[in-house]
Short mmCIF file of C-alpha atoms and ligand atoms in Angstrom, two decimals:
data_model
loop_
_atom_site.label_atom_id
_atom_site.label_comp_id
_atom_site.label_asym_id
_atom_site.label_seq_id
_atom_site.Cartn_x
_atom_site.Cartn_y
_atom_site.Cartn_z
CA UNK A 1 97.51 92.57 113.08
CA UNK A 2 95.65 90.11 111.18
CA UNK A 3 95.91 87.26 113.78
CA UNK A 4 93.51 89.40 115.30
CA UNK A 5 89.49 89.30 114.54
CA UNK A 6 88.08 91.91 112.27
CA UNK A 7 86.01 94.45 113.93
CA UNK A 8 84.44 94.49 110.20
CA UNK A 9 84.06 91.98 107.36
CA UNK A 10 82.36 92.72 104.10
CA UNK A 11 81.89 89.62 102.17
CA UNK A 12 80.71 89.65 98.58
CA UNK A 13 78.46 92.33 98.99
CA UNK A 14 76.29 93.42 96.33
CA UNK A 15 73.46 96.32 96.51
CA UNK A 16 71.28 97.12 93.20
CA UNK A 17 69.14 100.36 93.45
CA UNK A 18 65.92 100.09 91.62
CA UNK A 19 65.15 97.28 89.05
CA UNK A 20 64.59 96.69 84.84
CA UNK A 21 66.16 99.71 83.04
CA UNK A 22 66.93 101.80 85.70
CA UNK A 23 68.78 99.16 87.60
CA UNK A 24 71.80 100.73 89.21
CA UNK A 25 74.35 97.89 90.51
CA UNK A 26 75.96 100.55 93.23
CA UNK A 27 78.03 97.78 94.77
CA UNK A 28 79.47 94.60 92.97
CA UNK A 29 80.89 91.98 95.48
CA UNK A 30 82.89 94.01 97.95
CA UNK A 31 85.09 92.05 99.86
CA UNK A 32 86.80 93.71 102.89
CA UNK A 33 87.88 93.19 106.40
CA UNK A 34 88.89 96.00 108.82
CA UNK A 35 90.70 94.98 111.95
CA UNK A 36 91.23 96.57 115.55
CA UNK A 37 93.78 99.41 114.88
CA UNK A 38 93.30 100.07 111.95
CA UNK A 39 92.12 102.88 109.75
CA UNK A 40 91.33 102.12 105.76
CA UNK A 41 90.37 104.88 103.49
CA UNK A 42 88.10 104.28 100.96
CA UNK A 43 88.44 106.91 97.77
CA UNK A 44 86.95 106.75 94.14
CA UNK A 45 85.20 109.12 91.86
CA UNK A 46 81.51 110.21 92.63
CA UNK A 47 78.91 107.44 92.06
CA UNK A 48 81.66 104.93 92.56
CA UNK A 49 79.85 103.19 95.49
CA UNK A 50 81.93 104.74 98.95
CA UNK A 51 78.61 105.92 100.76
CA UNK A 52 76.83 102.98 99.46
CA UNK A 53 79.37 100.99 100.99
CA UNK A 54 79.77 102.89 104.41
CA UNK A 55 75.83 102.94 104.96
CA UNK A 56 75.71 98.96 104.59
CA UNK A 57 78.42 98.50 106.75
CA UNK A 58 77.05 100.72 109.24
CA UNK A 59 73.66 98.93 109.26
CA UNK A 60 71.82 101.81 107.59
CA UNK A 61 70.95 99.86 104.64
CA UNK A 62 70.58 96.43 103.49
CA UNK A 63 72.84 94.69 101.03
CA UNK A 64 71.28 92.98 98.04
CA UNK A 65 73.31 89.97 98.63
CA UNK A 66 76.15 89.12 100.72
CA UNK A 67 77.08 89.39 104.46
CA UNK A 68 78.29 92.11 106.89
CA UNK A 69 79.81 91.11 110.30
CA UNK A 70 80.61 93.59 112.99
CA UNK A 71 82.51 91.86 115.67
CA UNK A 72 80.46 88.69 115.89
CA UNK A 73 77.22 89.82 114.76
CA UNK A 74 75.99 89.16 111.04
CA UNK A 75 74.03 92.54 110.69
CA UNK A 76 72.48 91.03 107.48
CA UNK A 77 70.57 88.54 109.48
CA UNK A 78 70.01 90.42 113.20
CA UNK A 79 66.89 91.32 114.47
CA UNK A 80 65.77 94.93 114.56
CA UNK A 81 66.37 95.13 118.02
CA UNK A 82 69.96 93.52 117.91
CA UNK A 83 70.74 95.99 115.07
CA UNK A 84 69.80 99.08 117.02
CA UNK A 85 71.87 97.99 120.01
CA UNK A 86 75.09 97.25 118.11
CA UNK A 87 74.69 100.99 116.29
CA UNK A 88 74.71 102.41 119.44
CA UNK A 89 76.84 100.61 121.26
CA UNK A 90 79.68 99.60 118.72
CA UNK A 91 79.00 101.50 115.68
CA UNK A 92 80.15 105.32 115.47
CA UNK A 93 79.08 107.03 112.41
CA UNK A 94 79.96 110.82 110.76
CA UNK A 95 77.85 112.24 108.18
CA UNK A 96 79.28 114.81 106.21
CA UNK A 97 76.21 116.95 107.51
CA UNK A 98 76.95 116.58 111.01
CA UNK A 99 73.37 115.64 111.83
CA UNK A 100 73.17 117.10 114.85
CA UNK A 101 69.71 117.67 116.39
CA UNK A 102 69.56 121.29 116.17
CA UNK A 103 67.09 121.45 119.35
CA UNK A 104 69.90 119.69 121.65
CA UNK A 105 73.08 121.20 122.90
CA UNK A 106 76.58 119.59 121.82
CA UNK A 107 76.79 118.10 125.20
CA UNK A 108 73.12 116.35 124.79
CA UNK A 109 73.58 115.52 121.13
CA UNK A 110 76.79 113.69 122.31
CA UNK A 111 75.46 112.16 125.48
CA UNK A 112 72.25 110.60 123.48
CA UNK A 113 73.32 107.57 122.29
CA UNK A 114 74.22 106.87 125.80
CA UNK A 115 70.87 107.71 127.32
CA UNK A 116 69.53 105.80 124.36
CA UNK A 117 71.31 102.58 125.51
CA UNK A 118 70.58 102.71 128.93
CA UNK A 119 72.96 104.66 130.57
CA UNK A 120 71.75 107.23 132.96
CA UNK A 121 71.87 110.75 132.22
CA UNK A 122 74.03 111.81 134.77
CA UNK A 123 76.92 109.17 133.83
CA UNK A 124 76.33 109.62 129.87
CA UNK A 125 76.37 113.58 130.43
CA UNK A 126 79.82 112.95 132.51
CA UNK A 127 81.05 110.74 129.21
CA UNK A 128 79.97 112.93 126.88
CA UNK A 129 81.75 115.92 128.64
CA UNK A 130 85.07 113.54 128.54
CA UNK A 131 84.51 113.12 124.56
CA UNK A 132 84.10 116.85 123.68
CA UNK A 133 87.34 117.39 125.97
CA UNK A 134 88.87 114.62 123.80
CA UNK A 135 87.59 116.95 120.60
CA UNK A 136 89.09 120.09 122.33
CA UNK A 137 85.63 121.46 122.49
CA UNK A 138 84.58 121.26 126.26
CA UNK A 139 84.03 124.83 126.62
CA UNK A 140 81.22 124.58 123.88
CA UNK A 141 79.27 121.72 126.01
CA UNK A 142 76.37 123.91 125.94
CA UNK A 143 76.23 125.51 122.93
CA UNK A 144 73.55 124.72 120.25
CA UNK A 145 74.57 123.72 116.98
CA UNK A 146 73.45 126.78 115.14
CA UNK A 147 76.04 128.89 117.78
CA UNK A 148 79.26 126.53 116.30
CA UNK A 149 81.05 126.85 113.34
CA UNK A 150 80.87 124.03 111.15
CA UNK A 151 84.38 122.73 112.22
CA UNK A 152 82.93 123.09 115.80
CA UNK A 153 79.87 120.63 114.78
CA UNK A 154 81.31 118.24 112.79
CA UNK A 155 83.76 117.97 115.83
CA UNK A 156 80.33 117.27 118.09
CA UNK A 157 79.70 115.17 115.59
CA UNK A 158 82.65 112.80 116.00
CA UNK A 159 82.43 113.14 119.60
CA UNK A 160 79.01 111.59 119.17
CA UNK A 161 80.41 108.73 117.18
CA UNK A 162 83.41 108.26 119.63
CA UNK A 163 81.38 108.04 122.78
CA UNK A 164 80.82 105.31 124.95
CA UNK A 165 84.09 103.38 123.26
CA UNK A 166 82.54 102.38 119.86
CA UNK A 167 84.81 99.56 118.11
CA UNK A 168 83.85 100.68 114.52
CA UNK A 169 84.01 104.33 113.55
CA UNK A 170 82.46 104.93 110.07
CA UNK A 171 82.98 108.40 108.61
CA UNK A 172 81.59 109.74 105.28
CA UNK A 173 83.34 112.49 103.68
CA UNK A 174 83.85 113.97 107.56
CA UNK A 175 86.39 116.99 105.91
CA UNK A 176 84.40 117.75 103.16
CA UNK A 177 82.40 120.93 104.37
CA UNK A 178 85.91 121.86 106.74
CA UNK A 179 88.92 124.25 105.90
CA UNK A 180 91.93 121.99 105.78
CA UNK A 181 93.48 123.10 108.90
CA UNK A 182 90.04 121.80 111.05
CA UNK A 183 89.71 118.95 108.37
CA UNK A 184 93.44 117.73 109.34
CA UNK A 185 92.71 117.84 112.94
CA UNK A 186 89.32 115.79 112.14
CA UNK A 187 91.84 113.25 110.81
CA UNK A 188 94.52 113.31 113.68
CA UNK A 189 91.21 112.02 116.03
CA UNK A 190 90.15 109.36 113.89
CA UNK A 191 93.75 108.50 113.59
CA UNK A 192 94.42 108.73 117.30
CA UNK A 193 91.29 106.85 118.06
CA UNK A 194 92.35 103.78 115.69
CA UNK A 195 95.73 103.94 117.49
CA UNK A 196 94.12 103.21 120.49
CA UNK A 197 92.12 100.17 118.96
CA UNK A 198 89.24 101.01 117.03
CA UNK A 199 88.56 100.02 113.82
CA UNK A 200 87.93 102.99 111.00
CA UNK A 201 86.57 103.23 107.90
CA UNK A 202 87.03 106.79 106.21
CA UNK A 203 85.26 107.81 102.81
CA UNK A 204 86.86 110.69 101.22
CA UNK A 205 87.94 111.61 97.66
CA UNK A 206 90.68 114.02 99.28
CA UNK A 207 94.40 112.29 99.00
CA UNK A 208 95.67 114.47 101.74
CA UNK A 209 92.91 112.81 104.34
CA UNK A 210 92.82 109.44 102.69
CA UNK A 211 96.75 109.75 103.57
CA UNK A 212 96.21 109.27 107.51
CA UNK A 213 94.89 105.90 106.90
CA UNK A 214 96.85 102.54 106.95
CA UNK A 215 95.00 101.05 104.12
CA UNK A 216 93.67 103.09 101.11
CA UNK A 217 91.04 101.08 99.06
CA UNK A 218 89.87 102.53 95.49
CA UNK A 219 86.96 101.87 94.43
CA UNK A 220 85.57 102.24 90.89
CA UNK A 221 82.01 101.26 89.78
CA UNK A 222 80.96 99.59 92.65
CA UNK A 223 83.93 97.29 92.51
CA UNK A 224 87.32 97.55 94.58
CA UNK A 225 89.85 97.79 92.15
CA UNK A 226 93.12 98.56 94.21
CA UNK A 227 94.77 99.32 97.06
CA UNK A 228 97.68 100.60 99.21
CA UNK A 229 99.48 100.02 102.61
CA UNK A 230 101.66 101.99 104.26
CA UNK A 231 105.03 101.12 104.96
CA UNK A 232 105.49 99.31 108.49
CA UNK A 233 108.28 100.09 109.94
CA UNK A 234 109.52 103.74 110.21
CA UNK A 235 111.05 103.77 106.52
CA UNK A 236 113.76 106.34 105.80
CA UNK A 237 112.83 108.93 103.83
CA UNK A 238 115.96 109.02 102.19
CA UNK A 239 115.11 105.61 100.98
CA UNK A 240 112.10 106.64 99.26
CA UNK A 241 113.20 109.71 97.68
CA UNK A 242 116.15 107.92 95.99
CA UNK A 243 113.60 105.53 94.37
CA UNK A 244 110.79 107.76 93.60
CA UNK B 1 119.05 122.14 94.46
CA UNK B 2 121.00 125.00 96.31
CA UNK B 3 123.39 123.09 98.23
CA UNK B 4 125.44 126.32 97.97
CA UNK B 5 123.02 128.43 99.29
CA UNK B 6 121.94 126.19 102.00
CA UNK B 7 125.40 125.73 103.32
CA UNK B 8 126.01 129.64 103.06
CA UNK B 9 122.29 129.90 105.49
CA UNK B 10 123.83 127.56 108.05
CA UNK B 11 127.13 129.81 108.23
CA UNK B 12 125.23 132.69 108.45
CA UNK B 13 124.85 131.68 112.00
CA UNK B 14 128.55 131.51 112.85
CA UNK B 15 131.83 129.60 111.54
CA UNK B 16 131.33 125.80 110.94
CA UNK B 17 133.36 122.99 109.76
CA UNK B 18 132.64 120.27 106.74
CA UNK B 19 130.97 117.54 108.38
CA UNK B 20 129.26 119.70 110.86
CA UNK B 21 127.71 121.30 108.26
CA UNK B 22 126.78 118.10 106.16
CA UNK B 23 124.81 117.21 109.86
CA UNK B 24 123.13 120.49 110.11
CA UNK B 25 121.82 120.46 106.50
CA UNK B 26 120.41 117.00 107.24
CA UNK B 27 118.53 117.74 110.72
CA UNK B 28 117.39 120.87 108.95
CA UNK B 29 115.37 119.08 106.09
CA UNK B 30 115.29 115.41 107.77
CA UNK B 31 117.65 113.51 105.65
CA UNK B 32 115.29 114.16 102.86
CA UNK B 33 118.05 115.08 100.68
CA UNK B 34 121.13 113.28 101.64
CA UNK B 35 124.45 114.89 101.21
CA UNK B 36 127.81 113.14 101.09
CA UNK B 37 130.85 114.85 102.96
CA UNK B 38 132.41 115.04 99.48
CA UNK B 39 130.05 117.62 98.14
CA UNK B 40 130.32 119.45 101.22
CA UNK B 41 133.92 119.95 100.67
CA UNK B 42 133.63 120.50 96.92
CA UNK B 43 130.96 122.95 97.54
CA UNK B 44 132.91 124.94 100.13
CA UNK B 45 135.80 124.90 97.96
CA UNK B 46 133.86 126.59 95.47
CA UNK B 47 132.15 129.59 97.56
CA UNK B 48 136.11 129.86 99.01
CA UNK B 49 137.22 130.26 95.55
CA UNK B 50 134.13 132.90 94.73
CA UNK B 51 134.75 134.88 97.68
CA UNK B 52 131.75 133.95 99.70
CA UNK B 53 133.62 132.09 102.45
CA UNK B 54 136.83 131.97 103.93
CA UNK B 55 138.84 129.87 106.33
CA UNK B 56 139.21 130.92 109.72
CA UNK B 57 141.42 128.62 112.16
CA UNK B 58 140.45 125.68 113.57
CA UNK B 59 138.45 124.63 116.58
CA UNK B 60 139.78 122.86 119.73
CA UNK B 61 139.47 119.44 117.90
CA UNK B 62 141.61 120.58 114.83
CA UNK B 63 138.65 120.77 112.55
CA UNK B 64 139.35 123.41 109.79
CA UNK B 65 136.60 126.21 110.44
CA UNK B 66 134.60 127.80 107.34
CA UNK B 67 133.05 131.40 107.95
CA UNK B 68 131.12 133.43 105.62
CA UNK B 69 132.13 136.60 104.01
CA UNK B 70 130.46 139.80 103.09
CA UNK B 71 129.97 138.72 99.33
CA UNK B 72 128.54 135.63 100.50
CA UNK B 73 126.10 137.34 103.15
CA UNK B 74 124.94 139.10 99.76
CA UNK B 75 124.39 136.44 97.82
CA UNK B 76 122.48 134.35 100.49
CA UNK B 77 120.02 137.41 101.05
CA UNK B 78 119.61 137.83 97.34
CA UNK B 79 118.80 134.04 97.42
CA UNK B 80 116.30 134.77 100.26
CA UNK B 81 114.64 137.54 98.19
CA UNK B 82 114.59 135.97 94.73
CA UNK B 83 111.55 133.27 93.84
CA UNK B 84 112.81 130.10 92.93
CA UNK B 85 111.88 129.98 88.88
CA UNK B 86 108.60 127.72 88.04
CA UNK B 87 108.78 129.24 84.48
CA UNK B 88 110.90 126.85 82.75
CA UNK B 89 109.63 123.79 84.30
CA UNK B 90 112.26 120.64 84.56
CA UNK B 91 111.27 117.78 82.24
CA UNK B 92 108.74 115.79 84.42
CA UNK B 93 108.77 112.07 83.11
CA UNK B 94 105.10 111.19 84.67
CA UNK B 95 103.28 113.96 82.77
CA UNK B 96 105.53 112.62 79.09
CA UNK B 97 104.25 109.24 80.32
CA UNK B 98 100.62 109.88 80.12
CA UNK B 99 101.17 112.28 77.36
CA UNK B 100 102.28 109.24 75.48
CA UNK B 101 99.93 106.72 77.04
CA UNK B 102 97.22 108.91 75.70
CA UNK B 103 96.17 106.36 72.58
CA UNK B 104 99.23 104.01 73.09
CA UNK B 105 98.29 100.67 71.69
CA UNK B 106 100.16 98.91 74.22
CA UNK B 107 98.65 99.90 77.37
CA UNK B 108 95.72 101.21 78.80
CA UNK B 109 95.84 104.65 80.25
CA UNK B 110 93.77 104.22 83.04
CA UNK B 111 96.01 101.47 84.09
CA UNK B 112 99.23 103.83 84.03
CA UNK B 113 97.00 106.53 85.96
CA UNK B 114 95.77 104.12 88.41
CA UNK B 115 99.26 102.18 88.86
CA UNK B 116 100.64 105.75 89.54
CA UNK B 117 98.29 106.88 91.80
CA UNK B 118 98.64 103.68 94.10
CA UNK B 119 102.03 104.78 94.31
CA UNK B 120 101.91 108.64 94.47
CA UNK B 121 98.61 107.58 97.70
CA UNK B 122 101.24 105.43 99.55
CA UNK B 123 103.87 107.91 99.35
CA UNK B 124 101.55 110.56 100.85
CA UNK B 125 100.72 107.85 103.33
CA UNK B 126 104.38 107.59 104.24
CA UNK B 127 105.04 111.17 104.31
CA UNK B 128 101.92 111.71 106.54
CA UNK B 129 103.32 109.39 109.14
CA UNK B 130 106.19 111.00 109.23
CA UNK B 131 104.57 114.12 109.66
CA UNK B 132 102.78 113.08 112.52
CA UNK B 133 105.94 112.17 114.19
CA UNK B 134 107.43 115.41 113.27
CA UNK B 135 104.45 117.11 114.70
CA UNK B 136 104.74 115.48 118.03
CA UNK B 137 108.35 116.48 118.13
CA UNK B 138 107.33 119.99 117.28
CA UNK B 139 104.65 120.10 120.35
CA UNK B 140 106.51 118.40 122.53
CA UNK B 141 109.64 121.26 121.89
CA UNK B 142 112.85 120.77 123.19
CA UNK B 143 116.79 121.44 121.90
CA UNK B 144 115.78 120.44 118.21
CA UNK B 145 112.87 122.24 118.04
CA UNK B 146 114.16 124.46 115.03
CA UNK B 147 114.95 121.52 113.12
CA UNK B 148 112.15 119.63 113.85
CA UNK B 149 109.94 122.89 112.09
CA UNK B 150 112.06 122.76 109.44
CA UNK B 151 112.02 119.16 108.55
CA UNK B 152 108.04 119.23 109.18
CA UNK B 153 107.90 122.05 106.46
CA UNK B 154 110.30 119.88 104.16
CA UNK B 155 107.69 116.91 104.80
CA UNK B 156 104.50 119.16 104.43
CA UNK B 157 106.12 120.19 101.01
CA UNK B 158 106.39 116.83 99.92
CA UNK B 159 102.50 116.09 100.81
CA UNK B 160 101.68 119.16 98.94
CA UNK B 161 103.42 117.77 95.95
CA UNK B 162 102.15 114.41 95.97
CA UNK B 163 98.55 115.52 96.70
CA UNK B 164 98.95 118.20 93.56
CA UNK B 165 99.90 114.80 91.73
CA UNK B 166 97.04 112.66 92.91
CA UNK B 167 94.52 115.27 92.10
CA UNK B 168 95.63 115.95 88.41
CA UNK B 169 95.71 112.06 88.31
CA UNK B 170 92.21 112.11 88.99
CA UNK B 171 91.61 115.10 86.69
CA UNK B 172 93.14 113.08 83.77
CA UNK B 173 91.05 110.24 84.47
CA UNK B 174 88.05 112.09 84.63
CA UNK B 175 88.47 114.48 81.74
CA UNK B 176 89.36 111.01 79.58
CA UNK B 177 85.76 109.81 80.70
CA UNK B 178 84.21 113.03 79.70
CA UNK B 179 85.98 113.23 76.82
CA UNK B 180 85.28 109.62 75.35
CA UNK B 181 81.47 110.50 75.41
CA UNK B 182 81.75 113.02 72.89
CA UNK B 183 84.89 111.44 71.11
CA UNK B 184 84.48 108.76 68.42
CA UNK B 185 84.24 105.48 70.13
CA UNK B 186 87.25 103.58 70.66
CA UNK B 187 87.85 100.65 67.74
CA UNK B 188 85.15 97.72 68.27
CA UNK B 189 86.16 95.41 70.80
CA UNK B 190 84.33 91.98 71.34
CA UNK B 191 85.86 91.95 74.88
CA UNK B 192 84.83 95.02 75.84
CA UNK B 193 83.76 94.06 79.57
CA UNK B 194 79.93 93.38 79.24
CA UNK B 195 79.42 93.90 83.30
CA UNK B 196 83.17 95.07 83.91
CA UNK B 197 84.62 93.23 86.44
CA UNK B 198 86.53 96.37 87.67
CA UNK B 199 86.71 96.94 83.98
CA UNK B 200 90.44 97.20 83.75
CA UNK B 201 90.50 95.76 79.91
CA UNK B 202 93.54 95.92 78.02
CA UNK B 203 91.61 97.16 74.75
CA UNK B 204 92.70 100.59 73.65
CA UNK B 205 91.63 103.54 75.83
CA UNK B 206 88.60 104.85 74.92
CA UNK B 207 90.48 108.54 74.42
CA UNK B 208 92.16 106.66 71.66
CA UNK B 209 91.94 109.32 68.32
CA UNK B 210 92.06 106.43 65.73
CA UNK B 211 88.42 106.52 63.73
CA UNK B 212 86.51 103.88 64.53
CA UNK B 213 83.97 102.47 62.45
CA UNK B 214 81.26 100.80 64.50
CA UNK B 215 79.81 103.88 65.81
CA UNK B 216 77.26 101.55 68.05
CA UNK B 217 80.24 99.80 69.65
CA UNK B 218 80.16 99.80 73.39
CA UNK B 219 82.43 102.16 74.87
CA UNK B 220 84.65 100.35 77.36
CA UNK B 221 84.55 103.27 80.10
CA UNK B 222 80.93 104.54 79.60
CA UNK B 223 79.19 101.18 79.41
CA UNK B 224 80.24 99.98 82.73
CA UNK B 225 76.93 99.74 84.51
CA UNK B 226 77.17 101.71 87.86
CA UNK B 227 79.51 104.52 86.52
CA UNK B 228 76.37 107.00 85.91
CA UNK B 229 78.24 110.20 86.37
CA UNK B 230 80.97 111.37 84.38
CA UNK B 231 83.85 111.24 87.18
CA UNK B 232 83.00 114.75 88.54
CA UNK B 233 83.12 115.19 92.18
N1 ADP C 301 68.74 105.81 96.64
C1 ADP C 301 69.05 105.24 95.09
N2 ADP C 301 68.60 104.80 94.46
C2 ADP C 301 68.88 104.85 93.17
N3 ADP C 301 70.59 104.64 92.74
C3 ADP C 301 71.19 105.13 94.12
C4 ADP C 301 70.78 105.59 95.33
N4 ADP C 301 71.76 105.40 96.05
C5 ADP C 301 73.00 105.43 95.25
N5 ADP C 301 72.80 105.24 94.04
C6 ADP C 301 73.50 105.09 92.84
O1 ADP C 301 74.91 104.22 93.33
C7 ADP C 301 75.96 104.81 92.65
C8 ADP C 301 76.55 105.08 94.16
O2 ADP C 301 76.25 106.03 94.73
P1 ADP C 301 77.09 106.22 95.92
O3 ADP C 301 77.13 104.85 97.00
O4 ADP C 301 76.19 107.43 96.59
O5 ADP C 301 78.42 106.78 95.48
P2 ADP C 301 79.34 107.77 95.92
O6 ADP C 301 79.49 108.14 97.32
O7 ADP C 301 80.90 107.10 95.54
O8 ADP C 301 79.73 108.94 95.65
C9 ADP C 301 75.70 106.05 92.34
O9 ADP C 301 75.32 105.28 90.80
C10 ADP C 301 74.02 106.29 92.56
O10 ADP C 301 73.61 107.15 91.60
MG1 MG C 302 78.96 109.63 98.68
#
C-alpha cells in the first residue's frame, strides 16, 4: 500500500477561524496521507475540527497554512478553474444533509457533475443510472428527492459522489441521519468502493461505522492525537479474544 | 460460559461423539470460545452423571455416541426460556481501572481512556472485517449456511459489546470535561500546555478532587484553544 502514491496528502495543515479574541484554531498541524484502496475514518468529539479537515481536503475551504495535495495537484495553489475541474472529476463529497438539488430527479442529480464536466447528457445519464444501480436505487432514478426516504437520498448523494470513477471520496457523517441498518449499507458501499481502489475519508463519531475503516484517526482540539490500524492478515478471532 | 447447554443443544439434533461436538460448537461460534476435547469429555461425563445424556452405541468408525435424554431436553428448554442473568455483573476490569484512575496521581485519566479507546476501536475494526466476510458467506448460501449465520450473530454481539464500551469511554471523557468546568481547578501546573500540542499532559486530571488553592490556574482540559464546546455530540 505504502509503495503507491497517496491520493490525498495533508501537510502541516492549520486553519484559524476569526481573529483576535474570537480566534479559533480549528486545525493545528495536521499531517495525513491516504492511499489508493484505503478508507480512513476520522473520529473526535464535536468541535474537534473534523468537518474543517474534510472541507479543506475537498477544496471547499482554504487552510491558513500548509498544503493539500490531491493526486498530483496542490489545491492550495491551484487556479479556480483547476480546482473546479478536480472537484468534478477526482473528488466525491458526501454531506451529512445530502445536499441534493430538489428540482432534479435522482438520476439528474447524479448526472449533473458529469454533464458539468463536459460529458454528453446521454452518456451522463447512462453513468448515473449505473451508479444508482450500484446503490440498489435503479428503480428510483426518476424520483425527486422529496419522494425518497432519508436513506435513499443519502444513497443518491453517494452515487453522485462516486459517479465517474472519482479517486477520492470524502464523507462527513454520512450516516448521521440514518437508521443503523441503512447506515451500515452506506458504509458497505464506501468500503467496497475503496476495495476497488478509491481512497476514502469518513468523518464519524460512531465507532461502529468507523470500524469499517482500515485506519481510524483520532482528532482532539484540531490535532491528530492517536490512530489505530486494523489487522492486515486474517487474524484468528480466538487469538484476539485470548489477548483481550 | 455454558458449554453444558451448548452441547445439549447440539445433541438435540441427534447423537454425536465427543470431537464431533467440539467441531460443531466451534463452527457455530466461529472459534470465538475455543474448546479442547478434554473439556468436552469432562462435560459429557457430568451430563451423563446427571442423567441428561446417555451413551448409545457407536458409529461405523467406532466412536462412542452420546444422545440427549428427556431430562436433558427439559434442561435445554429451560435454558432457552430463562434469560441470562445480568443483575449481578461480573467484575469488570476496565470499570475498576477507570474508577481508580479518577484523580490518580500517577496517571492522566484521559490517557487511560484514549489507550483503551484505541484498543477497543481496533478490536471493532477486526470484528467488522470478519463480519464482512461472514456476510459474504451468508449471502452466498451453501451447506454451511446455518453455521455462518450463527457466526455472524456472535460477531455482531462482539461488535455491539465493543461499541458500547467505546461509547461509554467517549461519555466518560465528555463527563470529565463537563465536570472539570464546575469543579475546583486542578493543582496549579506550570507545565500546563499553553497552546496544547495534543494537550496530553501528565499532570493530574482536572477531575482530581484534591482542593487546589489557585483558582486562576489554567485548567489543563478546558484551556486548550480550539476545544470550545464541552465535548458533547
Ligand atoms: N466558520 C467558522 N467560524 C468560526 N469558527 C468556526 C467556523 N467553522 C468551524 N468553527 C470552529 O472550529 C472548530 C472546529 O469545527 P468543526 O470542524 O466543525 O468541528 P467538528 O466537525 O469536529 O464538530 C469549532 O470550535 C468550531 O466552532
Ligand atoms: Mg462536523
